[in-house]
Short mmCIF file of C-alpha atoms and ligand atoms in Angstrom, two decimals:
data_model
loop_
_atom_site.label_atom_id
_atom_site.label_comp_id
_atom_site.label_asym_id
_atom_site.label_seq_id
_atom_site.Cartn_x
_atom_site.Cartn_y
_atom_site.Cartn_z
CA UNK A 8 -50.70 -34.20 0.92
CA UNK A 9 -51.10 -30.97 2.83
CA UNK A 10 -47.29 -31.17 3.77
CA UNK A 11 -46.76 -32.04 0.09
CA UNK A 12 -48.77 -28.98 -0.96
CA UNK A 13 -46.86 -26.85 1.45
CA UNK A 14 -43.75 -27.66 -0.46
CA UNK A 15 -44.78 -27.22 -3.48
CA UNK A 16 -46.13 -23.99 -2.37
CA UNK A 17 -42.91 -22.81 -0.74
CA UNK A 18 -41.18 -24.03 -3.22
CA UNK A 19 -42.94 -22.03 -5.97
CA UNK A 20 -42.86 -18.82 -4.14
CA UNK A 21 -38.81 -19.56 -3.94
CA UNK A 22 -38.91 -19.40 -7.62
CA UNK A 23 -40.40 -16.29 -7.46
CA UNK A 24 -38.26 -14.62 -5.36
CA UNK A 25 -35.63 -15.40 -6.78
CA UNK A 26 -35.08 -12.93 -10.04
CA UNK A 27 -35.86 -10.46 -7.51
CA UNK A 28 -32.61 -11.49 -5.15
CA UNK A 29 -31.06 -12.53 -7.87
CA UNK A 30 -31.16 -8.80 -9.84
CA UNK A 31 -29.87 -7.86 -5.96
CA UNK A 32 -26.91 -9.57 -6.27
CA UNK A 33 -26.30 -9.01 -10.03
CA UNK A 34 -26.26 -5.35 -9.32
CA UNK A 35 -23.38 -5.05 -6.35
CA UNK A 36 -20.54 -4.25 -8.31
CA UNK A 37 -17.47 -6.80 -8.00
CA UNK A 38 -15.98 -5.47 -4.81
CA UNK A 39 -12.76 -3.79 -6.37
CA UNK A 40 -9.75 -5.58 -4.55
CA UNK A 41 -8.41 -3.44 -2.18
CA UNK A 42 -4.52 -2.90 -2.29
CA UNK A 43 -3.03 -3.90 1.73
CA UNK A 44 -2.90 0.04 2.29
CA UNK A 45 -4.88 2.36 0.34
CA UNK A 46 -7.38 2.47 2.82
CA UNK A 47 -8.87 6.10 2.73
CA UNK A 48 -8.31 7.14 5.89
CA UNK A 49 -11.55 8.58 7.02
CA UNK A 50 -10.06 10.63 10.45
CA UNK A 51 -7.20 13.21 9.62
CA UNK A 52 -4.35 11.98 11.70
CA UNK A 53 -1.91 14.65 13.45
CA UNK A 54 0.73 13.06 13.77
CA UNK A 55 1.20 9.86 11.19
CA UNK A 56 2.54 6.92 12.85
CA UNK A 57 5.90 5.55 12.87
CA UNK A 58 7.24 3.20 9.79
CA UNK A 59 10.28 1.26 10.14
CA UNK A 60 11.07 1.25 6.56
CA UNK A 61 13.02 -2.09 7.84
CA UNK A 62 10.42 -3.61 9.16
CA UNK A 63 8.23 -3.13 5.98
CA UNK A 64 10.92 -4.14 3.50
CA UNK A 65 11.33 -7.33 6.11
CA UNK A 66 7.72 -8.54 5.92
CA UNK A 67 6.87 -8.26 2.09
CA UNK A 68 8.40 -8.92 -1.37
CA UNK A 69 11.10 -10.69 -0.07
CA UNK A 70 13.36 -7.53 -0.57
CA UNK A 71 15.77 -9.80 1.21
CA UNK A 72 18.55 -8.64 -1.44
CA UNK A 73 17.39 -4.82 -1.54
CA UNK A 74 17.11 -4.29 2.44
CA UNK A 75 20.59 -5.87 2.50
CA UNK A 76 22.67 -3.33 0.50
CA UNK A 77 19.98 -0.39 2.26
CA UNK A 78 21.83 -1.52 4.78
CA UNK A 79 25.49 -2.07 3.93
CA UNK A 80 25.53 1.32 2.56
CA UNK A 81 23.34 2.70 5.44
CA UNK A 82 21.01 4.78 3.47
CA UNK A 83 18.85 3.36 5.17
CA UNK A 84 19.21 5.60 8.38
CA UNK A 85 18.74 8.89 5.44
CA UNK A 86 15.53 7.13 3.77
CA UNK A 87 14.22 6.60 7.50
CA UNK A 88 15.66 9.87 8.57
CA UNK A 89 13.48 11.47 5.57
CA UNK A 90 10.51 9.53 6.40
CA UNK A 91 10.67 10.47 9.62
CA UNK A 92 11.64 14.10 10.66
CA UNK A 93 10.55 15.66 7.42
CA UNK A 94 7.23 17.36 5.41
CA UNK A 95 8.26 16.11 2.40
CA UNK A 96 8.42 12.41 2.83
CA UNK A 97 9.56 10.03 1.34
CA UNK A 98 8.48 7.61 -1.98
CA UNK A 99 10.84 4.48 -2.19
CA UNK A 100 11.23 1.89 -5.91
CA UNK A 101 11.42 -1.75 -4.46
CA UNK A 102 13.06 -4.66 -6.97
CA UNK A 103 12.12 -7.72 -5.36
CA UNK A 104 14.78 -10.35 -5.20
CA UNK A 105 13.83 -12.03 -8.35
CA UNK A 106 14.72 -8.99 -10.43
CA UNK A 107 18.15 -8.51 -8.87
CA UNK A 108 18.70 -12.27 -9.59
CA UNK A 109 17.97 -11.78 -13.04
CA UNK A 110 20.22 -9.15 -13.71
CA UNK A 111 22.73 -10.68 -15.31
CA UNK A 112 24.15 -8.08 -17.72
CA UNK A 113 25.54 -5.27 -15.81
CA UNK A 114 26.65 -6.69 -12.59
CA UNK A 115 26.41 -5.44 -9.31
CA UNK A 116 29.47 -6.76 -8.64
CA UNK A 117 31.90 -4.55 -9.64
CA UNK A 118 30.63 -1.66 -8.46
CA UNK A 119 32.68 0.03 -5.76
CA UNK A 120 30.99 0.51 -3.05
CA UNK A 121 30.04 4.88 -3.38
CA UNK A 122 28.61 3.14 -7.22
CA UNK A 123 26.67 1.12 -4.84
CA UNK A 124 25.44 3.99 -2.96
CA UNK A 125 24.13 5.60 -5.28
CA UNK A 126 22.46 2.79 -7.13
CA UNK A 127 20.48 2.37 -3.87
CA UNK A 128 20.37 5.91 -3.56
CA UNK A 129 18.77 6.38 -7.28
CA UNK A 130 15.88 4.10 -6.08
CA UNK A 131 13.81 7.26 -3.93
CA UNK A 132 12.79 10.45 -4.54
CA UNK A 133 12.45 12.61 -1.44
CA UNK A 134 8.92 13.66 -1.62
CA UNK A 135 5.96 11.76 -0.34
CA UNK A 136 3.83 10.85 -4.18
CA UNK A 137 0.60 8.65 -3.79
CA UNK A 138 -0.20 5.93 -7.04
CA UNK A 139 -2.29 9.01 -8.50
CA UNK A 140 0.21 11.94 -8.37
CA UNK A 141 2.30 10.53 -11.16
CA UNK A 142 0.04 11.06 -13.72
CA UNK A 143 0.96 14.78 -13.02
CA UNK A 144 4.78 13.95 -12.75
CA UNK A 145 4.62 12.16 -15.89
CA UNK A 146 4.44 16.04 -17.54
CA UNK A 147 7.43 17.35 -15.61
CA UNK A 148 9.79 13.99 -16.06
CA UNK A 149 12.61 13.54 -15.88
CA UNK A 150 12.24 13.75 -11.95
CA UNK A 151 15.47 14.06 -9.58
CA UNK A 152 16.15 10.60 -7.43
CA UNK A 153 17.52 10.81 -3.61
CA UNK A 154 20.86 10.22 -6.17
CA UNK A 155 20.69 13.42 -7.57
CA UNK A 156 19.32 14.53 -11.60
CA UNK A 157 20.84 14.53 -14.61
CA UNK A 158 22.11 10.47 -15.43
CA UNK A 159 20.05 9.61 -11.59
CA UNK A 160 17.05 11.72 -12.36
CA UNK A 161 13.93 9.13 -13.64
CA UNK A 162 10.74 9.57 -16.52
CA UNK A 163 7.61 7.94 -15.12
CA UNK A 164 4.62 8.01 -17.53
CA UNK A 165 1.13 6.68 -16.49
CA UNK A 166 -0.67 3.96 -18.86
CA UNK A 167 -4.12 3.55 -18.20
CA UNK A 168 -3.13 3.56 -14.14
CA UNK A 169 0.16 1.50 -14.10
CA UNK A 170 2.65 3.71 -13.35
CA UNK A 171 6.21 2.79 -15.10
CA UNK A 172 9.16 4.10 -14.74
CA UNK A 173 12.03 4.38 -17.35
CA UNK A 174 16.02 5.21 -16.20
CA UNK A 175 17.41 4.28 -20.31
CA UNK A 176 18.63 1.08 -18.60
CA UNK A 177 15.62 -0.19 -16.64
CA UNK A 178 12.09 0.41 -18.40
CA UNK A 179 9.95 -1.17 -15.68
CA UNK A 180 6.65 -0.33 -13.55
CA UNK A 181 5.57 -0.24 -10.75
CA UNK A 182 3.64 -3.51 -10.26
CA UNK A 183 2.38 -3.07 -6.29
CA UNK A 184 1.81 -0.70 -4.02
CA UNK A 185 3.30 -2.02 -0.60
CA UNK A 186 2.71 0.88 1.80
CA UNK A 187 1.14 4.28 0.44
CA UNK A 188 0.05 6.84 3.77
CA UNK A 189 2.03 9.80 3.94
CA UNK A 190 5.22 10.70 4.64
CA UNK A 191 6.42 6.92 3.44
CA UNK A 192 5.39 5.70 0.23
CA UNK A 193 6.52 2.40 -0.99
CA UNK A 194 5.89 0.81 -4.58
CA UNK A 195 7.62 -2.78 -5.76
CA UNK A 196 9.21 -1.98 -8.79
CA UNK A 197 9.59 -5.44 -11.53
CA UNK A 198 13.95 -4.85 -12.32
CA UNK A 199 16.45 -3.31 -10.55
CA UNK A 200 16.99 0.82 -11.48
CA UNK A 201 20.09 1.16 -13.07
CA UNK A 202 20.78 5.28 -13.44
CA UNK A 203 22.97 6.23 -16.23
CA UNK A 204 25.51 8.31 -14.16
CA UNK A 205 26.97 4.80 -13.67
CA UNK A 206 26.62 2.61 -16.26
CA UNK A 207 26.59 5.84 -19.54
CA UNK A 208 24.39 6.49 -21.92
CA UNK A 209 25.43 3.98 -24.23
CA UNK A 210 22.22 2.12 -23.58
CA UNK A 211 22.66 -1.39 -25.10
CA UNK A 212 19.17 -2.29 -26.89
CA UNK A 213 15.76 -3.35 -25.49
CA UNK A 214 15.88 -7.77 -24.81
CA UNK A 215 13.61 -8.88 -27.48
CA UNK A 216 11.94 -11.44 -25.01
CA UNK A 217 10.04 -9.95 -22.40
CA UNK A 218 9.99 -11.92 -19.04
CA UNK A 219 6.34 -12.66 -18.17
CA UNK A 220 4.38 -9.83 -16.31
CA UNK A 221 3.93 -10.10 -12.57
CA UNK A 222 0.84 -9.58 -10.97
CA UNK A 223 0.14 -6.46 -12.12
CA UNK A 224 -1.17 -3.72 -9.60
CA UNK A 225 -4.16 -1.70 -11.85
CA UNK A 226 -6.55 -4.41 -11.82
CA UNK A 227 -8.97 -2.68 -13.71
CA UNK A 228 -6.00 -1.51 -16.58
CA UNK A 229 -7.16 -3.04 -19.75
CA UNK A 230 -3.21 -3.53 -20.40
CA UNK A 231 -2.79 -6.74 -22.86
CA UNK A 232 -0.72 -8.35 -19.67
CA UNK A 233 -4.22 -9.96 -18.54
CA UNK A 234 -4.65 -12.02 -21.66
CA UNK A 235 -1.54 -12.82 -22.35
CA UNK A 236 0.15 -12.65 -25.74
CA UNK A 237 -3.59 -11.58 -26.52
CA UNK A 238 -4.79 -10.80 -30.03
CA UNK A 239 -4.40 -14.65 -30.98
CA UNK A 240 -7.19 -14.69 -33.15
CA UNK A 241 -10.46 -16.82 -31.88
CA UNK A 242 -9.65 -15.81 -28.49
CA UNK A 243 -12.73 -13.96 -26.98
CA UNK A 244 -13.38 -12.87 -23.39
CA UNK A 245 -15.46 -14.86 -21.96
CA UNK A 246 -19.48 -14.96 -22.39
CA UNK A 247 -20.07 -13.46 -19.53
CA UNK A 248 -23.91 -13.69 -20.59
CA UNK A 249 -23.43 -17.45 -20.31
CA UNK A 250 -21.54 -16.75 -16.89
CA UNK A 251 -24.49 -15.34 -15.11
CA UNK A 252 -27.14 -17.42 -16.85
CA UNK A 253 -24.82 -20.32 -15.16
CA UNK A 254 -25.02 -17.98 -12.13
CA UNK A 255 -28.52 -17.68 -11.86
CA UNK A 256 -29.77 -21.64 -12.32
CA UNK A 257 -27.26 -22.35 -9.42
CA UNK A 258 -28.91 -19.92 -7.13
CA UNK A 259 -32.31 -20.88 -8.32
CA UNK A 260 -31.38 -24.05 -7.10
CA UNK A 261 -29.44 -23.59 -4.26
CA UNK A 262 -32.49 -21.17 -2.57
CA UNK A 263 -35.20 -23.87 -3.92
CA UNK A 264 -33.17 -26.06 -1.35
CA UNK A 265 -33.31 -24.16 1.18
CA UNK A 266 -36.98 -23.47 0.85
CA UNK A 267 -37.54 -27.08 0.93
CA UNK A 268 -35.21 -26.92 4.18
CA UNK A 269 -37.28 -24.58 6.17
CA UNK A 270 -40.36 -26.42 6.11
CA UNK A 271 -39.52 -29.32 6.76
CA UNK A 272 -37.70 -27.95 10.05
C1 LIG B 29 12.51 7.26 13.26
O1 LIG B 29 12.04 7.49 14.60
C2 LIG B 29 11.97 6.19 15.28
C3 LIG B 29 10.72 6.51 16.35
O2 LIG B 29 10.77 6.92 17.16
C4 LIG B 29 13.07 6.05 15.79
O3 LIG B 29 13.15 5.00 16.75
C5 LIG B 29 14.10 5.83 14.94
O4 LIG B 29 15.89 5.80 15.34
C6 LIG B 29 14.14 7.30 14.14
N1 LIG B 29 15.40 6.94 12.90
C7 LIG B 29 15.98 8.44 12.17
C8 LIG B 29 17.04 7.58 11.45
O5 LIG B 29 15.90 9.03 12.60
C1 LIG B 30 33.01 -5.39 -14.19
O1 LIG B 30 34.05 -6.98 -14.66
C2 LIG B 30 34.15 -7.33 -16.15
C3 LIG B 30 34.90 -7.64 -16.10
O2 LIG B 30 35.53 -8.92 -14.88
C4 LIG B 30 34.02 -5.36 -17.14
O3 LIG B 30 33.98 -6.00 -18.63
C5 LIG B 30 33.25 -4.91 -16.29
O4 LIG B 30 33.47 -3.00 -17.65
C6 LIG B 30 33.27 -4.43 -14.99
N1 LIG B 30 32.59 -3.12 -14.92
C7 LIG B 30 32.53 -2.53 -14.46
C8 LIG B 30 31.74 -1.11 -14.46
O5 LIG B 30 33.42 -1.63 -14.21
C1 LIG B 31 -2.15 18.05 -11.13
O1 LIG B 31 -1.86 19.28 -12.18
C2 LIG B 31 -3.37 19.68 -12.78
C3 LIG B 31 -2.88 21.03 -13.11
O2 LIG B 31 -1.97 20.65 -14.06
C4 LIG B 31 -3.69 20.45 -10.83
O3 LIG B 31 -4.74 21.13 -11.39
C5 LIG B 31 -4.08 19.47 -10.59
O4 LIG B 31 -4.31 19.20 -8.94
C6 LIG B 31 -2.68 18.31 -9.71
N1 LIG B 31 -2.74 17.45 -9.61
C7 LIG B 31 -2.33 17.25 -8.31
C8 LIG B 31 -2.70 15.61 -6.90
O5 LIG B 31 -1.40 17.59 -8.03
C1 LIG B 32 13.29 11.53 -19.77
O1 LIG B 32 12.43 12.40 -20.27
C2 LIG B 32 13.13 13.09 -21.07
C3 LIG B 32 11.90 14.56 -21.82
O2 LIG B 32 11.20 14.02 -22.29
C4 LIG B 32 13.62 13.02 -22.05
O3 LIG B 32 15.08 14.12 -22.83
C5 LIG B 32 15.00 12.18 -21.86
O4 LIG B 32 15.86 10.81 -23.29
C6 LIG B 32 14.43 10.87 -21.27
N1 LIG B 32 14.73 10.01 -20.23
C7 LIG B 32 14.81 9.10 -20.54
C8 LIG B 32 15.92 8.22 -19.77
O5 LIG B 32 13.87 8.44 -21.04
C1 LIG B 33 -23.09 -15.35 -25.40
O1 LIG B 33 -24.23 -16.35 -24.67
C2 LIG B 33 -25.31 -16.06 -25.53
C3 LIG B 33 -26.49 -16.83 -25.26
O2 LIG B 33 -25.87 -18.25 -24.25
C4 LIG B 33 -24.95 -15.20 -26.98
O3 LIG B 33 -26.88 -15.48 -27.36
C5 LIG B 33 -24.17 -14.12 -27.76
O4 LIG B 33 -24.24 -14.15 -28.98
C6 LIG B 33 -23.24 -14.99 -27.03
N1 LIG B 33 -21.68 -13.87 -26.79
C7 LIG B 33 -20.97 -14.45 -27.37
C8 LIG B 33 -20.11 -13.05 -27.69
O5 LIG B 33 -20.77 -15.31 -27.85
#
């Protein structure tokens, strides 16, 4: 008898306490998914650690195609030297292997060795830029790349936190930050960047069906990417109050169970 009274009492107590516990959980905002390299860097490091571009590109991506072009053209030495030995640093835009596979129309296969080298140089800027810096960079577009200015320049725009790139031939965006610590930034892009200087200013019209968007870097970006093709009538965002209600009931049940267990132990 006394035992069951204790149980009832403790269960009631748990139920009374639950709203407080729940309110605390609810007040905590979901932790933003951090990009692997965007640590706040609390202590000012006097000498930034040496970053091996080859190591970086070997493990991420996969970026094997870009890496093999980097090595065959020896541009990897140019980039690594910029990373090692300059205050400016470097920003590199790296297409994934899929981007090279999907590149059908202007083929890279019949470019001269020199054109391939220029193409790879075109994928980097001779300065370190954090993602936040591109808001300002969009004001000064076009921006010269390692390959040069004019037909080797890139335009940048910032669309609600996502960096978009435009070479004329290639319109793409930064889809992931692979590494971003001064002096080295490496960002994944969805397409191979094709310079007008090689492929000409006679730019073909953009193909209508855009490929399925890959993982977007900006989780907080309110772009239509997240809702698929969106805007279909009837589709509405998940009812959050319902979800919260579900969580509430669940947490109360769990806490009540724990309360009972504690009494028995
Ligand atoms: C960059 O620095 C590393 C480590 O100090 C060194 O091994 C490498 O040869 C350097 N590369 C270039 C191109 O300066
Ligand atoms: C590459 O070769 C194709 C034919 O195989 C040709 O039509 C095209 O103009 C060539 N492109 C370049 C850049 O030489
Ligand atoms: C961006 O530009 C504004 C003025 O145009 C300047 O005040 C600000 O410091 C710049 N921010 C960065 C990150 O360069
Ligand atoms: C880049 O921006 C400049 C200035 O806004 C513009 O004249 C140029 O056509 C743009 N280039 C591309 C490839 O969009
Ligand atoms: C969400 O659900 C609550 C109750 O479950 C309801 O009052 C509210 O109208 C719903 N909101 C939407 C947008 O459906």
